[in-house]
mmCIF file of C-alpha atoms in Angstrom:
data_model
loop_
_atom_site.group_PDB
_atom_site.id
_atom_site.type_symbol
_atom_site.label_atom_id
_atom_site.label_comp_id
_atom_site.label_asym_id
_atom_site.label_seq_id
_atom_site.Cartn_x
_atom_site.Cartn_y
_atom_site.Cartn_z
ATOM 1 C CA UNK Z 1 7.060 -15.348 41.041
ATOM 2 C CA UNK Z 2 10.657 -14.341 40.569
ATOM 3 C CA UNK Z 3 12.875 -11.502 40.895
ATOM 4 C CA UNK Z 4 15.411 -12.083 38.184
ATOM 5 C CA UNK Z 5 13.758 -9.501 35.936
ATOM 6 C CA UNK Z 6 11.586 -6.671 36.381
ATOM 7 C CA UNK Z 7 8.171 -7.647 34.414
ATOM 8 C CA UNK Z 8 6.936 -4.075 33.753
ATOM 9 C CA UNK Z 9 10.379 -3.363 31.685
ATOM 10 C CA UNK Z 10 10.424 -6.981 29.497
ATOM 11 C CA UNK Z 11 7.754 -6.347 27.218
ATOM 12 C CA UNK Z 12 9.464 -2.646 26.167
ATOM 13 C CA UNK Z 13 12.920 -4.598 26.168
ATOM 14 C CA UNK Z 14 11.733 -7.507 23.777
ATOM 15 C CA UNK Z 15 10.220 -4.860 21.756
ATOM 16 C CA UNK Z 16 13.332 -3.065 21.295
ATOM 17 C CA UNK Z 17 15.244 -5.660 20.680
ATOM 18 C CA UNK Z 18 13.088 -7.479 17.764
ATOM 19 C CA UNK Z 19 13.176 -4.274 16.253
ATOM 20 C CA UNK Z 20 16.795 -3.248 16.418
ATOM 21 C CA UNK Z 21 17.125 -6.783 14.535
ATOM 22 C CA UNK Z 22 14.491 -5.976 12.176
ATOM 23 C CA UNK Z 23 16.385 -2.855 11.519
ATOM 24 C CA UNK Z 24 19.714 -4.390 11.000
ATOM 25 C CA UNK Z 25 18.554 -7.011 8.601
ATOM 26 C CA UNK Z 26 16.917 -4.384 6.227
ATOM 27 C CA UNK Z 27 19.986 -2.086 6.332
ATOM 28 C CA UNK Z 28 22.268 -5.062 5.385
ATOM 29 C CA UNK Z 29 20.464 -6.389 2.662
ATOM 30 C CA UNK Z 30 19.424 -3.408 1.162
ATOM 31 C CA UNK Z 31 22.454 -1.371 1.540
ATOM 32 C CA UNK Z 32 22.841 1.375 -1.350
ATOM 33 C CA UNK Z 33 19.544 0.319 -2.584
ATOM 34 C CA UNK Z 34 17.714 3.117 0.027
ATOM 35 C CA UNK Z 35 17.344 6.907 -1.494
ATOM 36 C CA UNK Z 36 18.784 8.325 1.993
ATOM 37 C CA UNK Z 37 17.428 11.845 0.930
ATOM 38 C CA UNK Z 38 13.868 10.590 1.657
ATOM 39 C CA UNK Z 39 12.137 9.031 4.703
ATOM 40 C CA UNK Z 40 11.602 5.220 4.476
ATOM 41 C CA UNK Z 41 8.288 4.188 6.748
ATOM 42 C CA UNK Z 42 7.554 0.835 7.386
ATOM 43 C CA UNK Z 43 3.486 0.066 7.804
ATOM 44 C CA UNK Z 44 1.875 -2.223 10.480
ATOM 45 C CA UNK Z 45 -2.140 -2.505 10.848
ATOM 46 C CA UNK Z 46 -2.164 -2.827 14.633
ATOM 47 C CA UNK Z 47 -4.892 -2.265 17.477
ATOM 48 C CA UNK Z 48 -5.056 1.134 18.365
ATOM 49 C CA UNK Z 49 -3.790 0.781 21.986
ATOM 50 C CA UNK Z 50 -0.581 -1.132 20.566
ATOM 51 C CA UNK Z 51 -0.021 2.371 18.774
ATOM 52 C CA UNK Z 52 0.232 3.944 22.386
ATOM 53 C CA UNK Z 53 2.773 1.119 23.806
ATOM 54 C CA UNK Z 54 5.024 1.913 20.548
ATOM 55 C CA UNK Z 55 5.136 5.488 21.335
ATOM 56 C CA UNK Z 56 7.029 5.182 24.471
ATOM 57 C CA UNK Z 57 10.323 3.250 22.416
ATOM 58 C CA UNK Z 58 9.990 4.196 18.385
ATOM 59 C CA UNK Z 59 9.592 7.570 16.565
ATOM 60 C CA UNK Z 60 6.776 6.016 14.927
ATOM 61 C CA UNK Z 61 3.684 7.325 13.144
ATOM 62 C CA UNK Z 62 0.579 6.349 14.063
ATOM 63 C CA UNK Z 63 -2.477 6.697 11.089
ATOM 64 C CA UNK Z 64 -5.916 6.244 12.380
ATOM 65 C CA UNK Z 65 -8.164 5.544 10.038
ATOM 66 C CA UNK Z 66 -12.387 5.586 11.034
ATOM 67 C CA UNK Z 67 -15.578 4.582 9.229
ATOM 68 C CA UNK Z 68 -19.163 4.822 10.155
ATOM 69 C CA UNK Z 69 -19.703 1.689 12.154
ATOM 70 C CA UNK Z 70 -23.303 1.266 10.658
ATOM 71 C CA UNK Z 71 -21.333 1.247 7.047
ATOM 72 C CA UNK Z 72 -19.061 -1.074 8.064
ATOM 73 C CA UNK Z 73 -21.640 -2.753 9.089
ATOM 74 C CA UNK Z 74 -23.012 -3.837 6.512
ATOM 75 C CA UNK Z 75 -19.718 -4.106 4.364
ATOM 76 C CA UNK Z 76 -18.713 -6.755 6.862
ATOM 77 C CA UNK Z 77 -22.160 -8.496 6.804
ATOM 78 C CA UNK Z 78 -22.049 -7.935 2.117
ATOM 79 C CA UNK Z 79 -18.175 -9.331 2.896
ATOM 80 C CA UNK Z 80 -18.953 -12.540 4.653
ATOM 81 C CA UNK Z 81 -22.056 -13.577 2.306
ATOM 82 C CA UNK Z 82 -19.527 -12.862 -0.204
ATOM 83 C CA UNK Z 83 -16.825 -15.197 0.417
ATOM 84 C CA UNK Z 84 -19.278 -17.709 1.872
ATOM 85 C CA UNK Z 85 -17.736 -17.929 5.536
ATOM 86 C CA UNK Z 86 -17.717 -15.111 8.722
ATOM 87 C CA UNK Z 87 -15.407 -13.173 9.746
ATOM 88 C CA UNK Z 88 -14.323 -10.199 11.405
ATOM 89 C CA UNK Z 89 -15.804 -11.862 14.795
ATOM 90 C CA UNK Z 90 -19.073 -12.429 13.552
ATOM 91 C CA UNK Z 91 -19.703 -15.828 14.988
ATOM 92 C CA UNK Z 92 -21.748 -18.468 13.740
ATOM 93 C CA UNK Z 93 -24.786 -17.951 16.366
ATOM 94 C CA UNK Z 94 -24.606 -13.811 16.018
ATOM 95 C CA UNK Z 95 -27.651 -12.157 14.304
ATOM 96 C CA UNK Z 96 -27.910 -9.116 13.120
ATOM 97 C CA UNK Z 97 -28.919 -7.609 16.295
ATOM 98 C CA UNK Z 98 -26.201 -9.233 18.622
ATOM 99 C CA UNK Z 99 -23.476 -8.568 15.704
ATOM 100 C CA UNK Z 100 -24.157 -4.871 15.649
ATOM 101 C CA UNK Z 101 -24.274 -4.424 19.502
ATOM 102 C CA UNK Z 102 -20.934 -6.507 19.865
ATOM 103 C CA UNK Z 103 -19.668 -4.061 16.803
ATOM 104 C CA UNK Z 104 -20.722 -1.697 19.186
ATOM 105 C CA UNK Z 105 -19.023 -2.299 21.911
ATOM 106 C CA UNK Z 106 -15.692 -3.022 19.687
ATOM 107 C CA UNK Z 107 -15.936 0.501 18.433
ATOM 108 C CA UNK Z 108 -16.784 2.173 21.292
ATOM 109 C CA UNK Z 109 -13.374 2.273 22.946
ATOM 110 C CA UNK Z 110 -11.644 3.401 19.719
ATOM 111 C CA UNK Z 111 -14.453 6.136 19.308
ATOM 112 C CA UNK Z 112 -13.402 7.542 22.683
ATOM 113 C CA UNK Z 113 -9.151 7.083 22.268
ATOM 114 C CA UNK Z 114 -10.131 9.531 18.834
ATOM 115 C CA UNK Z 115 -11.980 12.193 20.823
ATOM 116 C CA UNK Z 116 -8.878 12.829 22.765
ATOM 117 C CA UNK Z 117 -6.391 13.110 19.636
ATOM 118 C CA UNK Z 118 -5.527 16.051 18.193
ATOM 119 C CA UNK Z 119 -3.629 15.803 15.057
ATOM 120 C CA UNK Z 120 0.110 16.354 15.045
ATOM 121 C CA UNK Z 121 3.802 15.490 13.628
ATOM 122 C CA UNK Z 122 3.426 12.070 15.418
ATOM 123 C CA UNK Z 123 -0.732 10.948 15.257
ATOM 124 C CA UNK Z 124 -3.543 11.748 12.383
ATOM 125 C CA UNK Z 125 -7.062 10.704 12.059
ATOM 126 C CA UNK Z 126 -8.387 10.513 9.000
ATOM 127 C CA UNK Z 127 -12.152 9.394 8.242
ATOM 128 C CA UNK Z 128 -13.379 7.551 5.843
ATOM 129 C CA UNK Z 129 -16.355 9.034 4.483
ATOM 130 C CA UNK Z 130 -13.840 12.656 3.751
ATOM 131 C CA UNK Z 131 -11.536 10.869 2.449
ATOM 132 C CA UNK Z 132 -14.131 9.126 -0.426
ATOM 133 C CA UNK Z 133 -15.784 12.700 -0.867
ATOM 134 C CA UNK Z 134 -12.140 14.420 -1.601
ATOM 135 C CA UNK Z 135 -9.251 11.685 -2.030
ATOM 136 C CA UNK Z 136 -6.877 13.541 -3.994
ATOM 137 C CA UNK Z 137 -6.654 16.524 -1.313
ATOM 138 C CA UNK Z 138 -7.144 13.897 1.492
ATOM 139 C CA UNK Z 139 -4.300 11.788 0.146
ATOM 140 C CA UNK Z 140 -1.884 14.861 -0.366
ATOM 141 C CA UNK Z 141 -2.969 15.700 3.633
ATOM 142 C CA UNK Z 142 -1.354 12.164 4.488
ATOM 143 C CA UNK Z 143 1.606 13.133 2.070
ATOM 144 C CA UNK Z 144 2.266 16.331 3.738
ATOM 145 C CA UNK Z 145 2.172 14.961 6.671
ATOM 146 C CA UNK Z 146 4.340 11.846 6.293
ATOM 147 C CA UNK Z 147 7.229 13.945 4.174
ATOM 148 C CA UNK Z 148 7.164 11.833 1.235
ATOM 149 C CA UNK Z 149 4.509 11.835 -2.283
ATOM 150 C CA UNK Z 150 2.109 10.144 -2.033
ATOM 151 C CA UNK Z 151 -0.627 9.429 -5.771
ATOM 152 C CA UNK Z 152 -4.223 8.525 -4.931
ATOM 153 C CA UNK Z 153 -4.219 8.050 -8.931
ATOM 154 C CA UNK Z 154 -2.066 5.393 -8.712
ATOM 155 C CA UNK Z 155 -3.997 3.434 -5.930
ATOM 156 C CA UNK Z 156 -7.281 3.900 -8.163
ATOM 157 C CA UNK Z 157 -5.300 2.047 -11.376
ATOM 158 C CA UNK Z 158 -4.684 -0.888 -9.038
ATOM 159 C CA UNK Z 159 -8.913 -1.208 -8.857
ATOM 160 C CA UNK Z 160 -9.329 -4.078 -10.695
ATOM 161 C CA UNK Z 161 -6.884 -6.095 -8.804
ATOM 162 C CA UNK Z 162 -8.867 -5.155 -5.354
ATOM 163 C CA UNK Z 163 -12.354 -5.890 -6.771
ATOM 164 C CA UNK Z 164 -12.928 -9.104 -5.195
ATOM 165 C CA UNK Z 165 -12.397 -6.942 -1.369
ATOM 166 C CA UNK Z 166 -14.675 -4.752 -2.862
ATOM 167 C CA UNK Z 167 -18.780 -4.933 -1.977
ATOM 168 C CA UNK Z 168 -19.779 -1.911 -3.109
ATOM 169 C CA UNK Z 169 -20.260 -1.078 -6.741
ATOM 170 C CA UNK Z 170 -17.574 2.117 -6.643
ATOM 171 C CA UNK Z 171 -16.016 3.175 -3.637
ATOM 172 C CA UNK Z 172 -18.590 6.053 -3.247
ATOM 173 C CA UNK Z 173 -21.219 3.989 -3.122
ATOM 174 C CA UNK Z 174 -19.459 2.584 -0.060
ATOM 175 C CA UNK Z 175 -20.274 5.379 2.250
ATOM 176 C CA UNK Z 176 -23.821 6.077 3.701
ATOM 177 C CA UNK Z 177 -25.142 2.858 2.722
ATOM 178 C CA UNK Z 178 -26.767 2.660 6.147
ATOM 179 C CA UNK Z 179 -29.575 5.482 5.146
ATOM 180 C CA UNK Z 180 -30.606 3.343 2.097
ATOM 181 C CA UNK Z 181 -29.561 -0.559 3.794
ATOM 182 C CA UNK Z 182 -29.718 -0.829 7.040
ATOM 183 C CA UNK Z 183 -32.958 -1.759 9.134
ATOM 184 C CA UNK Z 184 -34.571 0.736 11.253
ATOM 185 C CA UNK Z 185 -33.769 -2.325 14.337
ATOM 186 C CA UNK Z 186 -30.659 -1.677 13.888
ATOM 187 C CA UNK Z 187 -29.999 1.925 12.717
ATOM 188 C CA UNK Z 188 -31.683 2.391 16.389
ATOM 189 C CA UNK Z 189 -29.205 -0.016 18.226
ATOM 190 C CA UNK Z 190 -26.183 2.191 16.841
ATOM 191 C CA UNK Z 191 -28.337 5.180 17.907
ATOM 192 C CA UNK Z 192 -28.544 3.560 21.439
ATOM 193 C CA UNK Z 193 -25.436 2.467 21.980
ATOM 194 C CA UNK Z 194 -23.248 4.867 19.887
ATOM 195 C CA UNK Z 195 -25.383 7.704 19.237
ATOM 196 C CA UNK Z 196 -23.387 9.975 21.596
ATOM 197 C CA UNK Z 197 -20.067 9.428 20.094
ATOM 198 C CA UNK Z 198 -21.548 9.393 16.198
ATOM 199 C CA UNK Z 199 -22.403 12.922 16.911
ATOM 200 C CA UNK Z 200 -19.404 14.049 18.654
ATOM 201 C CA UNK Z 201 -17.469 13.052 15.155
ATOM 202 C CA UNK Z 202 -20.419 14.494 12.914
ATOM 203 C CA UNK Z 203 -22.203 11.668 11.576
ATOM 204 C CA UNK Z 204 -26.018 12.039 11.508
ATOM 205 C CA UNK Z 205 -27.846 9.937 14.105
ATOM 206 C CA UNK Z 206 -31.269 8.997 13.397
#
């Protein structure tokens, strides 16, 4: 124990401090290269609740993006046989059954931090399966509301170079897999344990 620093305030100071640097390196190196009429964003795939400890020291945006745990799912199960090894915390002595309750429980808490966001200048949810169904009017939603253009054409040229992430034969085959795919064990597991929450965002619940 020590009193030389307060320990509540270090984290937001260290923060602050890697970024101001992070800042100041791409200004200096890239000086005259920016188009200062237009905002400049840089992206970060973080946990959701690091997205609420950035709030309190950047102007940042935060983008949440959900899918139908039962779909991913079985994109993470398709992914792993894929590449021959597990990932995405499926351990070596999960099944099916303790893999979808532990998905479960990782969900759960990001299921309930999205009930209590409303869309604004600062936080949007977007979801999957809308997004897949309309991506041109979903990706000029995110454009709108970042300031800047945005092509979901251009993203859907790059498809052969993201084929090997892919395990699905076209992304709209990717959504509702889980009506055709997934066992009626554990369709009922993610009717157990998330069956409140699936409803709450509009997904069917059988």
């Amino acid at each position: 124990e020590t009193d030389l620093f307060d320990k509540n305030e270090l984290p937001g100071d260290f923060l602050m401090r890697l970024w101001d640097g992070f800042s100041y390196q791409l200004i200096k190196f890239n000086s005259g290269k920016f188009d200062n009429s237009r905002p400049i964003y840089y992206a970060e795939k973080v946990a959701q609740d690091v997205c609420v400890d950035l709030n309190h020291f950047t102007s940042c945006k935060n983008l949440f993006l959900f899918r139908d745990p039962r779909d991913e799912f079985l994109s993470i199960k398709s992914f792993n046989h894929k590449r021959g090894f597990n990932g995405f915390d499926w351990s070596k002595d999960d099944t099916d059954e303790s893999f979808a309750r532990k998905l479960c429980s990782m969900r759960r808490s990001f299921m309930h931090h999205l009930l209590h966001i409303d869309n604004d200048d600062q936080r949007l949810v977007v979801f999957y399966e809308r997004f897949i169904e309309n991506p041109v009017g979903s990706t000029k939603l995110i454009s709108d509301w970042l300031g800047i253009e945005l092509s979901y054409h251009l993203v859907e040229n790059q498809h052969p170079m993201v084929a090997d992430h892919m395990t699905s034969v076209s992304v709209n085959d990717s959504i509702y897999r889980w009506k055709l795919e997934l066992s009626s064990d554990i369709q009922a597991i993610f009717a157990k344990e998330l069956g409140e929450e699936l409803e709450s965002f509009g997904y069917e619940v059988f």
